[in-house]
PDB file of C-alpha atoms in Angstrom:
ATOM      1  CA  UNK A 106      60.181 -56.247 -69.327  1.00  0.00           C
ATOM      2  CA  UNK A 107      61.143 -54.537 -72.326  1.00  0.00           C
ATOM      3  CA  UNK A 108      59.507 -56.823 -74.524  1.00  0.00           C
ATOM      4  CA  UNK A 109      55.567 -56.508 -73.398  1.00  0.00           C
ATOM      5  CA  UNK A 110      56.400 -52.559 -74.037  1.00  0.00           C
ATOM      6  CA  UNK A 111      57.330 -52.927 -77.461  1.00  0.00           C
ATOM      7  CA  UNK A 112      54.201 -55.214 -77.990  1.00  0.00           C
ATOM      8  CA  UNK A 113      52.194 -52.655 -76.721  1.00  0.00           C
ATOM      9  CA  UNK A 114      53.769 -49.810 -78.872  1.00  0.00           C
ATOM     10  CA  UNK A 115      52.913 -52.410 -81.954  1.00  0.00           C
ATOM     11  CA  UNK A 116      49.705 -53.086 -80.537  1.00  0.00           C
ATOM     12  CA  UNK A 117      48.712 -49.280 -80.957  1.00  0.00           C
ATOM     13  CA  UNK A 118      50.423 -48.344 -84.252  1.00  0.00           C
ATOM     14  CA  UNK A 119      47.235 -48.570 -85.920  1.00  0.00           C
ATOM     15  CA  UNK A 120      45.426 -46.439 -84.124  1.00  0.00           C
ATOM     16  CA  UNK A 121      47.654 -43.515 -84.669  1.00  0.00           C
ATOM     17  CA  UNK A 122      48.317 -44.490 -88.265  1.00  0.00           C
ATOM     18  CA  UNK A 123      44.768 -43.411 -89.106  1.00  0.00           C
ATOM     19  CA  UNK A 124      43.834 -40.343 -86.814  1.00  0.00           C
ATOM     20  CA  UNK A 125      40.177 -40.827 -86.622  1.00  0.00           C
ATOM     21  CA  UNK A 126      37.657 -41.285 -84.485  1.00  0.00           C
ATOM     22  CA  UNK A 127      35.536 -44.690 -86.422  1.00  0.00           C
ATOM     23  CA  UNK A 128      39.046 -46.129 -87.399  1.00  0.00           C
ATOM     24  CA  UNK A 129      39.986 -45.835 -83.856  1.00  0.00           C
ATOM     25  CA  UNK A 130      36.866 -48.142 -82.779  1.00  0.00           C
ATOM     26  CA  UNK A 131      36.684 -50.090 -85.455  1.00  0.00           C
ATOM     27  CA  UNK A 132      40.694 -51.011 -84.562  1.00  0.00           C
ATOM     28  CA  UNK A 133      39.560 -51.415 -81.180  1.00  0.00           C
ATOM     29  CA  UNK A 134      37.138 -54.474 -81.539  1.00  0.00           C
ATOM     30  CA  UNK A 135      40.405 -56.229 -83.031  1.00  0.00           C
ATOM     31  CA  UNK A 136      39.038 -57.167 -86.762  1.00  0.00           C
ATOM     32  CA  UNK A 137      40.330 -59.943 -88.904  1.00  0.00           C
ATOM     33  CA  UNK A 138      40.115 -57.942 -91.582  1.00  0.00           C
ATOM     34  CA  UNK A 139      39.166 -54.055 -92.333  1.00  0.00           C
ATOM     35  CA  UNK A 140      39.493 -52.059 -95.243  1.00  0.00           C
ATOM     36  CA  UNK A 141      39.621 -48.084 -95.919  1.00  0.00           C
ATOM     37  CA  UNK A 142      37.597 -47.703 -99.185  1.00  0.00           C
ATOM     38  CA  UNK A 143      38.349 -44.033 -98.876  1.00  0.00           C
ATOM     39  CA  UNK A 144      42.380 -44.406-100.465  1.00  0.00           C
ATOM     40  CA  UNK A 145      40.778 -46.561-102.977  1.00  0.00           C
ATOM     41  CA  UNK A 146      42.037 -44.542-106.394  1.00  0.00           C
ATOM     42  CA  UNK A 147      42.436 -47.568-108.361  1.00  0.00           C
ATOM     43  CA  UNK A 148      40.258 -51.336-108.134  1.00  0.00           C
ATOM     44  CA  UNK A 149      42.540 -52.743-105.802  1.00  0.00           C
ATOM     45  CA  UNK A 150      42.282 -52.347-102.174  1.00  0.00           C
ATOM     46  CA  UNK A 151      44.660 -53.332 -99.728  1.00  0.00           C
ATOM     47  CA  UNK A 152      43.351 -54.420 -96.641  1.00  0.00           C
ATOM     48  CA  UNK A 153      44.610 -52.165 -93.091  1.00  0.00           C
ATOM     49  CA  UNK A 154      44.176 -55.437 -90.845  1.00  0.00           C
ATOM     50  CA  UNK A 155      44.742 -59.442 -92.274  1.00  0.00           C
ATOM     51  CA  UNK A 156      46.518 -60.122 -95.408  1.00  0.00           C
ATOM     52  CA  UNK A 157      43.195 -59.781 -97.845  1.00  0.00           C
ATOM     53  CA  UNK A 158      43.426 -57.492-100.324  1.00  0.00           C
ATOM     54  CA  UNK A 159      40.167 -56.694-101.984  1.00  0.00           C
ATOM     55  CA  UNK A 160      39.460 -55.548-106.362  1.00  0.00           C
ATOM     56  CA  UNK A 161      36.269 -53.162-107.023  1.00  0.00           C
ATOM     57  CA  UNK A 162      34.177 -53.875-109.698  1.00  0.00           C
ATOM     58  CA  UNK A 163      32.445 -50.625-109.560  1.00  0.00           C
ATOM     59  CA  UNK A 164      33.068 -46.686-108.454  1.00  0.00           C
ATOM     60  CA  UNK A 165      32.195 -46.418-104.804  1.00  0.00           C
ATOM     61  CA  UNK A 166      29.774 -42.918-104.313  1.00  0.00           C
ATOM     62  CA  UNK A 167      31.421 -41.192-101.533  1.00  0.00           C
ATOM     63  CA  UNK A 168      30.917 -42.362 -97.899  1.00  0.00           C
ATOM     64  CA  UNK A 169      29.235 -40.571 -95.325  1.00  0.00           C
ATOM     65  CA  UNK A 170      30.791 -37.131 -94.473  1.00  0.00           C
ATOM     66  CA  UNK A 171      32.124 -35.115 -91.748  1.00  0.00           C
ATOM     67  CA  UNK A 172      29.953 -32.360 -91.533  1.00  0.00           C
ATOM     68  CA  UNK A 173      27.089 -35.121 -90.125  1.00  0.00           C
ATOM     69  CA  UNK A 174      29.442 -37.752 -89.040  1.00  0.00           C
ATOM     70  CA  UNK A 175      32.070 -36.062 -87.258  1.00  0.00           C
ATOM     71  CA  UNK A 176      34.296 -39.336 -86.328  1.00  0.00           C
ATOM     72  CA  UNK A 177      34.734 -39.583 -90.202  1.00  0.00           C
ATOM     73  CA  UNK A 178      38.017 -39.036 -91.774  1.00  0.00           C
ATOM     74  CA  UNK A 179      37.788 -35.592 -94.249  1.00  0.00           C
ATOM     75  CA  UNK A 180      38.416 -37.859 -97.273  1.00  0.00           C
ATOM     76  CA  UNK A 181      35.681 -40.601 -96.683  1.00  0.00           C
TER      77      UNK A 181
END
């Protein structure tokens, strides 16, 4: 059927969306809700899985970085 295709193409647009390796297996154990704190350049951040959108109160220090976590997107 051409239908359970198309579900499966929607089913993996998220993975591709993001590229890396920790959004890839953090999409794979199917959250309710997940957010990227990395595009976070203003207090509100929308939220990549569910319909909760999240407001910082505070600047987040930079996450953890490629050069020692490799599955890390560049801009974390």
């Amino acid at each position: 059927m051409h239908t359970q295709g198309f579900l499966a193409m929607l089913l993996a647009l998220p993975l591709v969306a993001f590229g890396d390796a920790y959004s890839a297996k953090v999409m794979a154990d199917k959250p309710v809700a997940y957010w990227r704190f990395s595009e976070a350049k203003s207090p509100a951040v929308k939220s990549v899985v569910g319909a909760l959108s999240g407001q910082l109160n505070q600047s987040l220090p930079p996450g953890p970085r490629p050069l020692y976590y490799p599955e890390f997107s560049k801009d974390n």
